[in-house]
Each structure stands twice: as C-alpha cells, then as structure tokens.
XYZ file of C-alpha atoms in Angstrom:
750
model
C 45.880 -57.488 -63.395
C 48.309 -54.565 -62.917
C 46.542 -52.556 -65.581
C 43.190 -53.160 -63.902
C 44.535 -52.080 -60.512
C 46.028 -48.934 -62.028
C 42.704 -48.029 -63.638
C 40.891 -48.630 -60.333
C 43.409 -46.461 -58.485
C 42.889 -43.590 -60.914
C 39.113 -43.943 -60.668
C 39.208 -43.823 -56.848
C 41.637 -40.902 -56.956
C 39.358 -39.127 -59.379
C 36.401 -39.627 -57.002
C 38.352 -38.200 -54.084
C 39.388 -35.228 -56.218
C 35.747 -34.640 -57.180
C 34.640 -34.990 -53.563
C 37.299 -32.540 -52.443
C 36.243 -30.025 -55.073
C 32.627 -30.408 -53.976
C 33.492 -29.947 -50.277
C 35.542 -26.883 -51.163
C 32.595 -25.434 -53.081
C 30.153 -26.138 -50.260
C 32.473 -24.625 -47.698
C 33.088 -21.563 -49.850
C 29.491 -20.893 -50.808
C 27.424 -22.292 -47.899
C 29.898 -22.849 -45.077
C 28.549 -20.176 -42.750
C 24.982 -21.302 -43.265
C 25.775 -24.915 -42.389
C 27.888 -23.853 -39.425
C 24.948 -21.911 -38.029
C 22.717 -24.916 -38.513
C 25.129 -27.101 -36.577
C 25.346 -24.622 -33.741
C 21.601 -24.086 -33.678
C 21.140 -27.829 -33.169
C 23.279 -27.559 -30.042
C 20.594 -25.498 -28.175
C 22.245 -25.967 -24.823
C 25.538 -24.553 -26.103
C 24.190 -20.970 -26.266
C 21.970 -19.671 -23.479
C 20.969 -16.536 -21.594
C 22.428 -16.039 -18.104
C 19.834 -14.562 -15.767
C 20.641 -11.478 -13.676
C 19.700 -11.036 -10.039
C 17.047 -8.358 -9.530
C 17.948 -5.872 -6.800
C 16.871 -6.368 -3.188
C 14.427 -4.040 -1.415
C 15.230 -3.313 2.235
C 13.399 -1.441 4.952
C 15.125 1.455 6.722
C 16.842 -0.889 9.197
C 18.031 -3.537 6.775
C 15.122 -5.995 6.891
C 14.702 -7.652 3.494
C 11.291 -6.876 2.010
C 11.885 -8.288 -1.494
C 14.697 -10.546 -2.668
C 15.715 -12.723 -5.610
C 16.379 -16.389 -4.880
C 18.693 -18.557 -6.972
C 16.764 -21.594 -8.247
C 17.080 -24.140 -11.044
C 14.893 -25.665 -13.711
C 15.591 -29.402 -14.020
C 16.177 -30.224 -17.702
C 15.959 -33.733 -19.208
C 17.940 -34.886 -22.266
C 15.856 -37.858 -23.496
C 18.254 -38.689 -26.319
C 21.192 -39.127 -23.950
C 19.219 -41.193 -21.439
C 18.222 -43.647 -24.186
C 21.808 -44.146 -25.431
C 22.357 -47.047 -23.014
C 19.709 -49.366 -21.581
C 21.171 -49.048 -18.079
C 20.864 -45.211 -17.954
C 17.101 -45.027 -17.469
C 16.527 -46.523 -14.010
C 19.366 -44.772 -12.122
C 18.285 -41.479 -13.674
C 14.646 -42.000 -12.688
C 15.760 -42.876 -9.146
C 17.615 -39.586 -8.751
C 14.683 -37.627 -10.166
C 12.325 -39.325 -7.732
C 14.567 -38.355 -4.803
C 14.209 -34.728 -5.921
C 10.424 -35.072 -5.699
C 9.831 -35.133 -9.449
C 6.987 -37.118 -10.994
C 8.982 -39.811 -12.805
C 5.947 -41.396 -14.464
C 5.378 -38.207 -16.395
C 9.066 -37.980 -17.325
C 9.171 -41.612 -18.529
C 6.169 -41.035 -20.718
C 7.753 -37.957 -22.272
C 11.088 -39.738 -22.945
C 9.366 -42.663 -24.644
C 7.224 -40.391 -26.810
C 10.065 -37.983 -27.617
C 13.252 -40.082 -27.867
C 15.212 -37.423 -29.782
C 14.362 -34.530 -27.441
C 17.264 -32.865 -25.675
C 15.334 -30.211 -23.740
C 12.401 -30.999 -21.489
C 11.687 -29.065 -18.276
C 10.854 -31.744 -15.716
C 10.703 -29.427 -12.705
C 10.774 -25.660 -12.156
C 12.319 -23.616 -9.384
C 14.327 -26.282 -7.581
C 15.849 -24.521 -4.538
C 19.589 -23.966 -4.412
C 19.980 -26.172 -1.328
C 18.300 -29.131 -3.017
C 20.401 -28.735 -6.148
C 23.561 -28.588 -4.039
C 22.479 -31.705 -2.132
C 21.905 -33.505 -5.460
C 25.381 -32.590 -6.715
C 27.015 -33.734 -3.484
C 25.163 -37.029 -3.407
C 26.068 -37.725 -7.029
C 29.725 -36.903 -6.418
C 30.067 -39.097 -3.352
C 28.167 -41.943 -5.001
C 30.426 -41.947 -8.035
C 33.580 -41.829 -5.895
C 32.325 -44.781 -3.863
C 31.511 -46.802 -6.979
C 34.953 -46.040 -8.401
C 36.694 -47.186 -5.208
C 34.701 -50.407 -5.123
C 35.383 -50.976 -8.840
C 31.743 -51.699 -9.614
C 31.112 -52.868 -13.174
C 30.195 -50.068 -15.561
C 26.683 -51.295 -16.294
C 25.976 -51.931 -12.584
C 26.904 -48.499 -11.384
C 23.973 -46.432 -10.154
C 25.404 -42.945 -9.734
C 27.759 -43.186 -12.717
C 24.828 -44.142 -14.928
C 22.743 -41.091 -14.020
C 22.667 -39.301 -17.367
C 20.685 -36.610 -19.151
C 19.947 -34.422 -16.130
C 21.201 -30.866 -16.125
C 20.135 -27.616 -14.512
C 19.158 -24.221 -15.900
C 20.066 -21.494 -13.396
C 17.734 -18.547 -12.828
C 16.369 -16.188 -10.144
C 12.819 -15.872 -8.859
C 11.380 -13.000 -6.809
C 10.534 -13.815 -3.205
C 8.950 -11.795 -0.405
C 10.087 -13.095 3.004
C 7.290 -11.312 4.884
C 4.383 -12.465 2.750
C 1.705 -9.770 2.699
C 3.670 -7.150 4.671
C 3.542 -3.801 2.819
C 2.057 -5.525 -0.236
C 0.498 -2.284 -1.513
C 3.820 -0.478 -1.271
C 6.215 -3.136 -2.564
C 4.233 -4.514 -5.501
C 5.372 -7.702 -7.230
C 6.947 -8.954 -10.451
C 5.650 -11.064 -13.298
C 7.431 -14.020 -14.860
C 9.810 -11.859 -16.923
C 11.121 -9.640 -14.135
C 8.797 -6.723 -14.844
C 7.539 -4.895 -11.771
C 3.804 -4.535 -11.212
C 2.526 -1.807 -8.872
C 4.417 -0.163 -6.006
C 8.170 0.153 -5.723
C 8.701 -2.835 -7.998
C 7.113 -0.991 -10.913
C 8.297 2.548 -10.125
C 11.957 1.507 -9.773
C 11.796 -1.337 -12.300
C 14.735 -0.167 -14.431
C 16.925 0.359 -11.363
C 16.078 -2.998 -9.808
C 16.616 -4.875 -13.057
C 20.110 -5.686 -14.283
C 21.308 -6.870 -17.697
C 21.284 -10.545 -18.698
C 24.514 -12.265 -19.670
C 25.015 -14.859 -22.331
C 27.023 -18.011 -22.867
C 27.944 -18.755 -26.468
C 28.946 -22.194 -27.742
C 30.776 -22.937 -31.000
C 32.803 -25.716 -32.644
C 36.486 -25.164 -33.327
C 38.419 -26.602 -36.299
C 38.754 -29.891 -34.433
C 34.971 -29.956 -33.802
C 35.513 -29.376 -30.096
C 32.904 -27.280 -28.307
C 34.253 -23.926 -27.149
C 32.399 -21.505 -24.878
C 32.448 -17.727 -24.437
C 30.638 -16.227 -21.445
C 29.487 -12.655 -20.942
C 28.519 -12.313 -17.274
C 25.159 -10.895 -16.231
C 24.991 -7.506 -14.481
C 22.869 -7.660 -11.336
C 20.328 -4.962 -10.500
C 20.699 -2.213 -7.909
C 19.121 -2.359 -4.442
C 16.622 -0.041 -2.774
C 16.833 1.066 0.849
C 13.319 2.238 1.673
C 12.066 4.564 4.389
C 9.605 1.893 5.524
C 10.092 0.493 8.987
C 8.971 -3.142 9.040
C 8.111 -2.925 12.747
C 5.873 0.127 12.297
C 4.363 -1.420 9.174
C 3.558 -4.560 11.155
C 1.871 -2.517 13.895
C -0.284 -0.668 11.377
C -1.328 -3.812 9.531
C -2.079 -5.579 12.800
C -4.578 -2.899 13.790
C -6.191 -2.700 10.353
C -6.652 -6.468 10.500
C -8.086 -6.232 14.037
C -10.589 -3.613 12.846
C -11.671 -5.885 10.033
C -12.069 -8.846 12.358
C -14.215 -6.774 14.709
C -16.595 -5.380 12.095
C -16.682 -7.896 9.238
C -20.092 -9.458 8.542
C -21.624 -6.977 10.983
C -24.364 -5.033 9.232
C -23.960 -7.020 6.034
C -21.752 -9.832 4.711
C -18.324 -8.522 3.785
C -15.196 -6.926 5.192
C -15.162 -4.510 8.126
C -15.252 -1.614 5.659
C -15.168 -1.161 1.902
C -11.594 0.084 2.342
C -9.369 1.038 5.239
C -6.131 2.940 4.662
C -3.358 4.184 6.949
C -0.231 6.302 6.444
C 2.507 6.915 9.025
C 4.866 9.695 7.940
C 7.727 11.793 9.287
C 6.323 15.332 9.115
C 9.795 16.889 8.981
C 11.111 14.925 6.005
C 8.184 13.412 4.099
C 9.561 9.900 4.731
C 6.878 7.224 4.815
C 7.334 4.879 7.782
C 4.294 2.760 6.949
C 1.528 2.651 4.375
C -1.163 0.011 4.359
C -4.719 -0.776 3.422
C -7.116 -3.636 3.974
C -7.723 -6.017 2.326
C -4.128 -6.811 1.355
C -2.603 -9.829 -0.428
C 0.294 -12.276 -0.290
C 3.111 -11.018 -2.511
C 4.290 -14.592 -3.049
C 0.848 -15.557 -4.362
C -0.754 -12.366 -5.702
C -3.184 -14.224 -7.959
C -4.937 -15.986 -5.086
C -8.618 -15.098 -5.435
C -9.632 -16.241 -1.946
C -8.932 -12.764 -0.576
C -11.514 -11.272 -2.939
C -14.304 -12.581 -0.705
C -15.813 -9.654 1.198
C -14.575 -6.966 -1.211
C -17.030 -4.517 -2.816
C -18.420 -5.489 -6.184
C -17.488 -3.379 -9.218
C -19.787 -1.699 -11.708
C -19.166 -1.619 -15.454
C -16.681 1.254 -14.958
C -14.691 -0.726 -12.361
C -15.942 1.561 -9.576
C -16.820 -0.120 -6.239
C -20.479 -0.342 -5.296
C -22.066 -1.079 -1.951
C -22.504 -4.812 -2.568
C -19.961 -7.421 -1.545
C -18.472 -10.556 -3.062
C -19.344 -13.912 -1.542
C -17.441 -17.186 -2.010
C -19.993 -18.173 -4.635
C -19.507 -14.873 -6.485
C -15.731 -15.322 -6.568
C -15.995 -18.917 -7.783
C -18.271 -17.787 -10.623
C -16.016 -14.957 -11.863
C -14.960 -15.127 -15.481
C -11.263 -14.792 -16.333
C -11.859 -11.193 -17.402
C -13.732 -10.277 -14.213
C -11.122 -12.035 -12.105
C -8.472 -9.718 -13.558
C -10.674 -6.683 -12.838
C -11.054 -7.600 -9.186
C -7.413 -8.552 -8.731
C -6.376 -5.169 -10.121
C -8.685 -3.515 -7.610
C -7.060 -5.575 -4.854
C -3.514 -4.751 -5.972
C -4.190 -1.015 -6.270
C -2.798 1.034 -3.387
C -5.804 2.707 -1.716
C -3.586 5.332 -0.074
C -2.450 6.786 -3.394
C -4.736 5.400 -6.085
C -8.266 5.952 -4.723
C -9.977 9.259 -4.094
C -12.776 10.380 -1.797
C -14.217 13.503 -0.205
C -11.927 14.340 2.725
C -14.542 15.699 5.109
C -13.666 17.821 8.086
C -9.921 17.134 8.146
C -9.927 19.689 5.298
C -11.293 22.348 7.664
C -7.725 22.902 8.807
C -6.817 23.930 5.263
C -9.722 26.396 5.210
C -8.638 27.935 8.507
C -4.985 28.065 7.460
C -5.747 29.767 4.142
C -7.880 32.346 5.940
C -5.124 33.116 8.439
C -2.331 33.114 5.849
C -4.201 35.302 3.360
C -5.123 37.891 5.994
C -8.838 37.302 5.570
C -8.831 36.176 9.217
C -6.836 37.139 12.287
C -7.749 34.186 14.472
C -9.731 36.364 16.879
C -13.049 36.177 15.026
C -16.271 34.834 16.472
C -19.101 33.018 14.700
C -22.707 32.315 15.538
C -23.925 28.827 14.663
C -27.653 28.190 14.900
C -27.581 24.859 13.099
C -27.596 25.648 9.390
C -27.373 28.295 6.663
C -29.759 28.912 3.786
C -27.722 29.458 0.604
C -29.978 30.115 -2.343
C -32.157 27.039 -2.721
C -29.886 24.945 -0.515
C -30.105 24.284 3.190
C -26.628 23.370 4.431
C -26.672 22.068 7.953
C -24.065 21.784 10.661
C -23.013 18.546 12.298
C -25.186 19.800 15.128
C -28.487 20.853 13.605
C -29.409 22.570 16.887
C -26.417 24.863 16.557
C -23.087 25.187 18.334
C -23.822 28.711 19.533
C -21.163 31.391 19.639
C -17.677 30.112 18.759
C -14.129 31.349 18.466
C -11.941 30.032 15.642
C -10.378 27.495 17.992
C -13.758 26.345 19.264
C -15.088 26.048 15.717
C -12.258 23.656 14.861
C -12.603 21.828 18.177
C -16.269 20.979 17.729
C -15.985 20.912 13.907
C -18.674 23.477 13.164
C -19.725 23.580 9.510
C -21.494 26.929 9.817
C -18.406 28.667 11.188
C -16.233 27.171 8.458
C -18.638 28.341 5.768
C -18.388 31.876 7.118
C -14.579 31.641 7.121
C -14.659 30.625 3.449
C -17.050 33.466 2.628
C -14.590 35.898 4.216
C -11.824 34.609 1.955
C -13.780 34.507 -1.293
C -13.518 31.857 -3.971
C -10.335 33.276 -5.564
C -8.336 33.050 -2.343
C -9.887 29.744 -1.344
C -9.073 28.009 -4.644
C -5.613 29.598 -4.748
C -4.717 27.967 -1.449
C -6.189 24.632 -2.500
C -3.589 24.736 -5.263
C -0.862 25.777 -2.818
C -1.744 22.748 -0.687
C -1.406 20.640 -3.869
C -4.993 19.361 -3.812
C -5.904 17.717 -7.089
C -2.290 17.226 -8.156
C 0.059 14.300 -7.744
C 2.540 14.552 -4.903
C 5.080 12.662 -7.061
C 5.572 10.047 -4.389
C 7.880 7.328 -5.712
C 5.188 4.688 -6.166
C 3.429 3.510 -9.307
C -0.272 4.229 -9.606
C -0.705 7.619 -7.919
C -3.958 9.291 -8.979
C -4.502 12.959 -9.621
C -7.836 14.553 -8.860
C -7.629 17.912 -10.621
C -10.847 17.069 -12.448
C -12.642 16.964 -9.090
C -11.348 20.317 -7.784
C -13.212 23.565 -8.407
C -11.633 26.520 -10.134
C -12.645 30.027 -9.102
C -14.476 30.692 -12.384
C -16.831 27.726 -11.979
C -17.336 27.842 -8.201
C -20.667 29.059 -6.880
C -21.505 30.212 -3.363
C -22.909 26.812 -2.358
C -19.806 25.117 -3.787
C -17.575 27.394 -1.728
C -19.657 26.608 1.352
C -19.446 22.823 1.007
C -15.769 22.919 0.003
C -15.012 24.786 3.233
C -15.697 21.659 5.282
C -14.244 19.100 2.858
C -17.158 18.031 0.722
C -17.922 18.366 -2.977
C -14.331 17.747 -4.092
C -12.036 14.724 -4.082
C -8.516 14.006 -2.853
C -6.193 11.071 -2.272
C -4.869 10.087 1.129
C -1.295 11.010 0.201
C -2.411 14.469 -0.974
C -4.034 15.154 2.381
C -1.156 13.686 4.379
C 1.454 15.827 2.613
C -0.646 18.982 2.948
C -1.383 18.319 6.626
C 2.290 17.675 7.391
C 3.153 21.109 5.995
C 0.487 22.704 8.206
C 2.030 21.420 11.421
C 5.770 21.392 10.609
C 6.124 25.135 10.126
C 4.838 25.368 6.565
C 7.325 23.209 4.622
C 5.729 21.049 1.943
C 7.922 17.962 1.566
C 7.656 15.603 -1.339
C 6.578 12.302 0.262
C 8.974 9.501 -0.584
C 9.656 5.839 0.139
C 13.274 5.303 -0.933
C 16.212 6.901 0.858
C 19.131 5.232 -0.900
C 20.047 3.219 -3.982
C 22.969 0.822 -3.612
C 24.855 -1.350 -6.063
C 25.040 -5.125 -6.094
C 28.159 -4.870 -3.911
C 26.342 -2.711 -1.356
C 28.122 0.536 -2.264
C 25.902 3.626 -2.304
C 25.022 4.815 -5.788
C 22.664 7.630 -4.846
C 21.259 9.130 -1.672
C 17.714 10.488 -1.934
C 17.435 13.437 0.409
C 14.170 15.007 1.611
C 12.909 17.648 -0.827
C 11.056 20.810 0.189
C 8.877 21.721 -2.786
C 7.267 24.883 -1.466
C 6.141 26.918 1.498
C 2.437 26.597 2.212
C 1.993 28.717 5.370
C 4.120 30.784 7.729
C 5.499 29.398 11.018
C 3.027 31.645 12.852
C 0.036 30.165 11.042
C 1.457 26.677 11.585
C 1.704 27.318 15.341
C -1.957 28.359 15.481
C -3.043 25.276 13.539
C -1.152 23.044 15.979
C -2.918 24.693 18.885
C -6.322 24.264 17.250
C -5.517 20.587 16.576
C -4.569 20.139 20.214
C -7.991 21.389 21.285
C -9.669 18.841 18.997
C -8.099 16.113 21.156
C -8.166 17.604 24.664
C -10.959 20.202 24.472
C -14.225 19.704 26.297
C -16.130 19.523 23.015
C -13.295 18.043 20.975
C -14.333 15.508 18.358
C -10.999 13.657 18.531
C -10.721 12.821 22.228
C -10.752 9.075 21.585
C -7.576 9.387 19.490
C -5.311 10.403 22.398
C -2.928 7.599 23.439
C -2.164 7.050 27.111
C 0.500 9.421 28.391
C 0.588 11.758 25.396
C -0.940 14.969 24.156
C -1.385 14.832 20.412
C -3.045 17.094 17.873
C -5.346 16.145 15.054
C -8.623 16.486 13.223
C -11.558 14.186 12.599
C -13.403 13.901 9.327
C -16.762 12.517 8.233
C -17.930 12.841 4.641
C -21.232 11.636 3.224
C -20.763 9.699 0.001
C -22.668 10.250 -3.226
C -25.598 9.936 -3.657
C -26.319 11.978 -0.545
C -28.689 10.653 2.112
C -27.644 7.072 1.342
C -26.410 6.485 4.876
C -22.864 5.748 3.672
C -19.833 7.678 4.935
C -16.075 7.973 4.820
C -14.643 8.697 8.279
C -11.082 9.635 9.110
C -8.616 11.057 11.591
C -5.346 12.860 10.971
C -3.101 13.101 14.033
C 0.446 14.145 14.917
C 2.785 13.909 17.908
C 4.264 15.377 19.972
C 1.903 18.321 19.857
C 4.572 20.950 20.623
C 7.236 19.505 18.282
C 5.575 17.354 15.614
C 7.699 14.467 14.397
C 5.307 11.807 13.179
C 1.755 11.791 11.852
C -0.816 9.036 11.410
C -3.674 9.321 8.952
C -6.427 6.685 8.891
C -9.398 6.599 6.521
C -12.284 4.153 6.913
C -14.468 3.973 3.818
C -18.051 2.936 4.658
C -17.609 0.923 7.855
C -19.682 -2.235 8.152
C -21.897 -0.917 10.945
C -25.443 0.333 11.305
C -24.208 3.862 12.039
C -21.339 4.705 9.694
C -20.958 8.423 10.384
C -18.794 8.095 13.480
C -15.173 9.242 13.341
C -14.375 6.961 16.294
C -13.874 4.133 13.794
C -10.760 6.021 12.676
C -9.703 7.642 15.960
C -9.489 4.302 17.758
C -7.216 2.864 15.078
C -4.992 5.953 15.252
C -4.838 5.669 19.048
C -3.801 2.018 18.842
C -1.071 2.811 16.310
C 0.285 5.770 18.303
C 0.277 3.695 21.496
C 2.862 1.317 20.041
C 4.706 3.545 17.574
C 5.527 6.533 19.786
C 7.631 4.650 22.365
C 9.249 2.685 19.530
C 10.382 6.015 18.026
C 11.716 7.113 21.436
C 9.043 9.768 21.776
C 8.325 9.619 25.477
C 5.106 10.361 27.274
C 4.606 13.613 29.124
C 1.281 13.030 30.864
C 0.454 11.035 33.997
C -1.251 7.706 33.501
C -4.582 6.775 35.012
C -4.993 3.376 36.645
C -7.010 2.245 33.621
C -4.236 3.372 31.257
C -1.624 1.570 33.360
C -3.633 -1.644 33.005
C -3.978 -1.108 29.260
C -0.227 -0.662 28.773
C 0.574 -3.577 31.057
C -1.628 -5.809 28.900
C 0.369 -4.667 25.855
C 3.672 -5.121 27.696
C 4.471 -1.455 27.129
C 4.643 -0.170 30.699
C 8.438 -0.140 30.821
C 8.673 2.050 27.732
C 6.266 4.665 28.961
C 7.879 6.223 32.008
C 9.501 9.566 31.382
C 7.242 11.933 33.284
C 7.217 15.699 32.987
C 10.004 17.153 35.105
C 7.975 20.195 35.908
C 4.322 21.112 35.813
C 3.082 23.556 33.176
C 2.644 26.243 35.830
C 6.299 26.200 36.875
C 7.552 26.433 33.276
C 5.342 29.379 32.489
C 3.589 27.487 29.720
C 0.074 28.578 28.949
C -2.764 26.174 28.608
C -4.846 25.995 25.478
C -7.639 27.795 27.284
C -5.338 30.707 28.120
C -4.357 31.157 24.500
C -8.005 31.776 23.705
C -8.457 34.458 26.323
C -9.568 37.117 23.817
C -13.247 37.972 23.914
C -14.723 36.831 20.631
C -15.649 39.630 18.316
C -18.634 39.749 16.021
C -18.021 38.049 12.662
C -15.697 40.227 10.596
C -17.999 40.245 7.608
C -21.747 39.838 7.344
C -23.152 36.825 5.578
C -23.037 37.139 1.778
C -26.120 38.139 -0.150
C -28.430 35.172 -0.536
C -27.257 33.512 2.694
C -29.483 33.493 5.762
C -29.164 31.854 9.162
C -31.998 30.481 11.337
C -32.904 31.801 14.737
C -30.849 30.508 17.639
C -31.842 27.172 19.104
C -30.068 27.907 22.368
C -31.909 28.700 25.588
C -31.011 30.501 28.793
C -31.452 28.582 32.025
C -32.693 30.052 35.288
C -29.090 30.418 36.410
C -28.384 32.574 33.346
C -26.337 29.895 31.524
C -26.807 29.621 27.757
C -27.111 25.989 26.585
C -28.241 24.271 23.369
C -31.817 23.110 23.470
C -30.846 19.479 22.871
C -29.199 19.321 26.284
C -32.687 19.600 27.768
C -33.818 16.442 25.964
C -34.107 13.151 27.858
C -31.141 10.792 27.667
C -31.570 7.187 26.612
C -29.694 5.070 29.216
C -29.218 2.226 26.725
C -27.214 4.300 24.236
C -26.044 7.338 26.212
C -27.504 9.662 23.550
C -29.955 12.521 24.039
C -33.264 11.769 22.280
C -35.345 14.444 20.574
C -38.902 13.719 21.811
C -40.406 15.265 18.655
C -38.681 13.150 16.015
C -36.553 10.539 17.782
C -33.199 11.906 16.644
C -30.185 10.587 18.575
C -27.746 13.325 19.635
C -24.155 12.733 20.722
C -23.819 14.132 24.280
C -20.248 15.350 23.646
C -20.466 16.947 20.206
C -24.163 17.479 19.541
C -23.848 15.415 16.372
C -27.276 14.235 15.213
C -27.855 10.634 14.139
C -31.144 10.108 12.374
C -33.296 7.326 13.768
C -33.900 5.597 10.435
C -30.239 4.667 9.910
C -30.464 1.780 12.314
C -31.234 3.535 15.554
C -34.610 1.874 15.848
C -32.978 -1.524 16.088
C -30.296 -0.478 18.541
C -32.240 2.012 20.639
C -35.731 0.728 21.446
C -38.533 3.255 21.527
C -37.121 5.511 18.799
C -39.431 5.875 15.839
C -38.953 8.938 13.646
C -37.588 9.913 10.215
C -33.963 10.779 9.630
C -32.973 14.461 9.664
C -31.591 15.538 6.304
C -28.185 17.132 6.731
C -24.574 17.176 5.601
C -23.035 15.754 8.764
C -19.417 16.583 9.490
C -17.303 15.999 12.516
C-alpha cells in the first residue's frame, strides 16, 4: 500500500510539474495576447470620456448654444439573470424612468450573455440624479428594516449603469438659426458659427482604462477630457428677436397671396454697427428649429429646386414634401440651412447707385455739382434702357438723381467715369469677393462681376444702377457701411471674444479696418444724398423713416432673369442717425408673393419696423417731433416712454443747413456729352400756363381706387410720388378695374 501511495504521489507531482511548465510557456510566449483578450472582454472597463463642447453666448451673456450633460441607460443582461429575484425590481426602476420594459425584457431573454445594451438615450441629468437618490434611500431603508435579501426591492436592482455624454442644445429654438448652425451626432459643426469655429468649440476626449492587477483586481486609470472653448458673439438676442419677429410678420401677411407659398421666395435682414463691422442681427425666412433641424414641415412653401439646386418660381406643397425622396429631402434641407445673407447672390438694384456716385466723386470724374437731363430712356446701340420713370425725371442734380433713383442720370455718371474707373472701384468696394465674415458658407461672386476688358457700353450702363452683376447681402452691407462711416471698410464679424472653459479670456477679436474706400468728404456727400432719399419730396425711401428720426438710405429694385418675367428683388439699405451713423439695417425681399412685386415698400416697411424698436433699445434718441398718428403707433407698441428726447434747439438756431440749402448750386450742363452710339429721346415734360415745367404723366387722370395716375393711351399705372411705371398686365387689371393695356417693357429701378 505504501509503495502504491508513493507512486501515486510522484505521478500527481509530475502532473503539477508539467502543468507548471506549460503555464510558464503560455505566459512567456502568449501572455500579452491573452491579457488583451481578457481586458477586451471587459468592454465597460475601458471607455471614452466625452468632452463638453464650448458654449456660444450673445453679446450680453444670453446662451445661444450649450452642451447638456445626459446619460445613456445601459443594461447588463448577464448580471440581471444571475439571480431570479433581480429581474422584477430592475424592470420596476426602468419603468419609473419611462423606459419601455417590454422591449428590454425581450432583449434580455434573447441575449442572456449581453453586457451592453442601450435601453434609453439622453436621460437628463436631473432624472439620473433622482434615480440615484431614490436607489440610495431605498437601500438604506431596506437595510434598517433588515428585509430578507431576496425580498429587497432596491438592493436587487442590478445591471443598470449609465454612460455619461453631452448633447448640443439651443435654448432659443430657431433664434439666429442661420448664424449659429448646428452639430451632428459626433460633435461636428454644420453651417454658421458651429462649423466655422468647430475646432475651437470642440475639446479633446478623455479616456478611462481598466486592467487586472496580479491579484486579478480591476484597476482604473483616467485621463480627463478637455472641454472646448466658448464664443462670445456680437449678436444681440433682443435685436435678433425683433428682426425675426418682423420677418415672420411679413411672411404671415403675404403668404398664399398671389400663389401658394411663403410671403417671398426669400427674405433676409442684417443689422450691423457701421463703425466696427459687428453684426447685431442676421436673419432670413424661412428659418428652422436648431433642436430639430431635420424637420421637413418647414419646407412647405419654399421654392422648388431645379436639377442644379437653384430655386425656381414654383413652391412646395404638403403633398410635395411628403413625396420627397431621401436624396431630394437632403437637397431641400441644405437649401433651408444655408444662410441667405451670405450664401445666396442676386442683382442688387438701385442700392448700388450709391457706389456709382461715390466712385465718380472719389475718382474726380464728378464734382457733385453736375446736372443731368432724363427724358425716360437712352438708346445704347441696339438696346433701349429705360428709367424707372419712362416719362423722364427731367433735369436733375446729383442729389436729386439719387433721391428719385434716376437710371438715366446714373448711366451718364458711369459714362463719365469710364469702365476702367468703374470696375476699379467695384473691386475697392469688394464686390465679387468674400468679406471673410466668420461664418461658414460665404459665397463669392467674382464670376458674376465684369472686368474692364470684357465690359461693353451697355454693360457699363446697366451696372451703373445695380443690374447685370451679382452680389451677396454681406458684400453690399460692408461696402455701404464704409460709404457712410467716413470711408473705413471693416471686416464684418460675429465673434468678439473667445473664452476658456473656466471663463477666462483666451483671445479678444477687435474690429479690423481692411482698407479705405472713399474719403470723409465723399462719405459726407453720400450721407446727405441718402438723407434726401428718405425726406425728399420725390424720395423713394420715405416709408422707411421711423417715427421721431431722420435716417438715410437707398431703395433697390432689380428685375430677375429672364427679364420681363414680372419677378423682382426689392431692398432697402438704411442707417441712423443720419448725421452720425452708428447702426445700419439692410433688408432684401426676393420675389414677394404679391401681384405687383416691383415695389421697394416691401423692404422699407420692414426696415422701418426694425428701426422703430432697435434705435431706442440702442439708446439712440429721436430728434424729430411726433405727429398724433406716430404717438398712437408708439403707444400701441409700448414705446412712448423711450422716445422723448426732443431737439434742444431748432435747426435755424444752430446754424445747420437743410438738405435743400446744400443743393443751392444751379445745376450745370452734363460735364460730358453722351458717348458715341448713345442717344436720348425728346423730353416728355410740358410747360403749364403758369410757366411751370412738369412731367406729362402728371396731366393723366388719377384712379381713385389705387391712387395711381393712369395713362389713357395704354393703361399704365404711374406712382404719383416717384413716377415709377407699373405695367397693366402684371396684375393691375385685377386690382384696378378699367385698365386694359399691355405692359411697358423697361428695366425698372427705384
């Protein structure tokens, strides 16, 4: 027996020795590989720690974009199934969090070995905290009452854990959606500030590593995440709200008017500090909810797109949107997300006349004392280019030409400059080039701007009043600001400061003057001309003046391509105060939903509404007495108390000259004759018995229903203030009974 036991002992010892040798060999040759396999099976022991993307603030600290701490609820099916009394308490807690427990049960049963199943995404921090507190108190209570282990409810909640992360939120919904942009599911910015400053807003993720020590205990090493930096923008949420309110009101007034669809194909507005280039507000309509940017409901009423993704004059219905393919849905959403103020281009129309006048004055081709004869149109080669008033504006000074927006006078100013000077100043004003505003998606339009070598006489003529070339809204706004601020071209910008996660300033972004466009003397003349547009007897921008203020500005109306299609882009660019410009408002209405589109009042009324609320907010006080009607208007808006800082002295006592006095010079004959190949028609003005010279259209009968003069020969409707001609076929027959005549072909500008 002893011998047998000894043999058995040696056999067992030999087995252990062999096993030890084998383990040593495995550990030596494959130890690292097996260790990695063990750790890889513990998926929850090594994970990425999410960073917090930086916050975007407005200029006064209002949060425009933030990152909210949330949790994904993770289920460990294997752990829940370890004990039969784990399942029901766990399901009860999940149900209290609003999670579909039937779906979770099904998954656990079908995947009993799973240790990672996302049962719920984006559980708010408050709800997760409430869950933790309830679980803690419940377990303490069960411990005090000495409840049996298998009967405990809270103690038997197993297999629930939480994966911490941040999601992007926008507290103000659609406010400034075009400017802010949004993020996708992996913290990448899309459009706007989110995309332009993506690297600054994003931080660096951390990581938590798990490993087994020599005693097979789990050890952890954590590298903390680095949060992103914050942006302090120049936007003012209050001004932005005012602008968006009035764009929305315009849409509500005109949607489904002449056709089904929004109030216009596009409406854009920019409010900017003319002395710094800071953007106070930038908006367009339609906009979208930043918290739900993929919602297709807002596509209803938008223009349809052709095969090149260009808008056409047809509009999406609910049925059209429902029938969109996934590919087309993306096309239309991208059109919606694009910022109209920087990403779309159009012909600027008569707001560009200020650039023509300024380049003439600055180059020396004009002195400002010239006079021009407008008889309604000019013949340039084979082209007949007509004025806004086909009957002619008569004899005009430079100021009067701007005031009544005379195309013929502007063409003669451009002829005096020549194409080399004209195109040189277009470049100085940065037309065609990006302004480098700090937003993603800015377009450049250099391919739509003429160069001197390929510009003909007719091209020069039409360019003089803002047609036949394309710009973006931000290009025009930046150029216009330089015209009225003394000639300083500021780079427009939307961020004033970058701060760290702690709030400490990392970088201040100061206003940047990029160049000098005109002299202070030329700038002063332009301001005076702009003033006359608003207060002059024949001014095209009178409806833009807010109660109690004198502002300056310029209207614009541009006929879209193809010409004679009855579709127009109308606009107004205004600034205040007129003697010391501080803020400007630029509004563009692209093809308003109305029978008569070529009316700049669509834009001037929006600008007036914005100025009415923004000027007192900026502590720019009124200087003009209020009429009883204006008092009632302000009282209805609850603005009366902000509007009372009257002039201390009248203009006469201060020695100030009125706009009429500054134009006291007797107009001279045009400095240069018309170029070869250009002819003008005979005058369509008549002399009355009293010796007064008046345009012939003022002798036409006036239609009491519309307030327009009516040409008895062809039925044309003529604006009694500006002489602008509206052809009868563009809807006048329906709205003005008794008119029956063809439309007058023209390039209307006002």
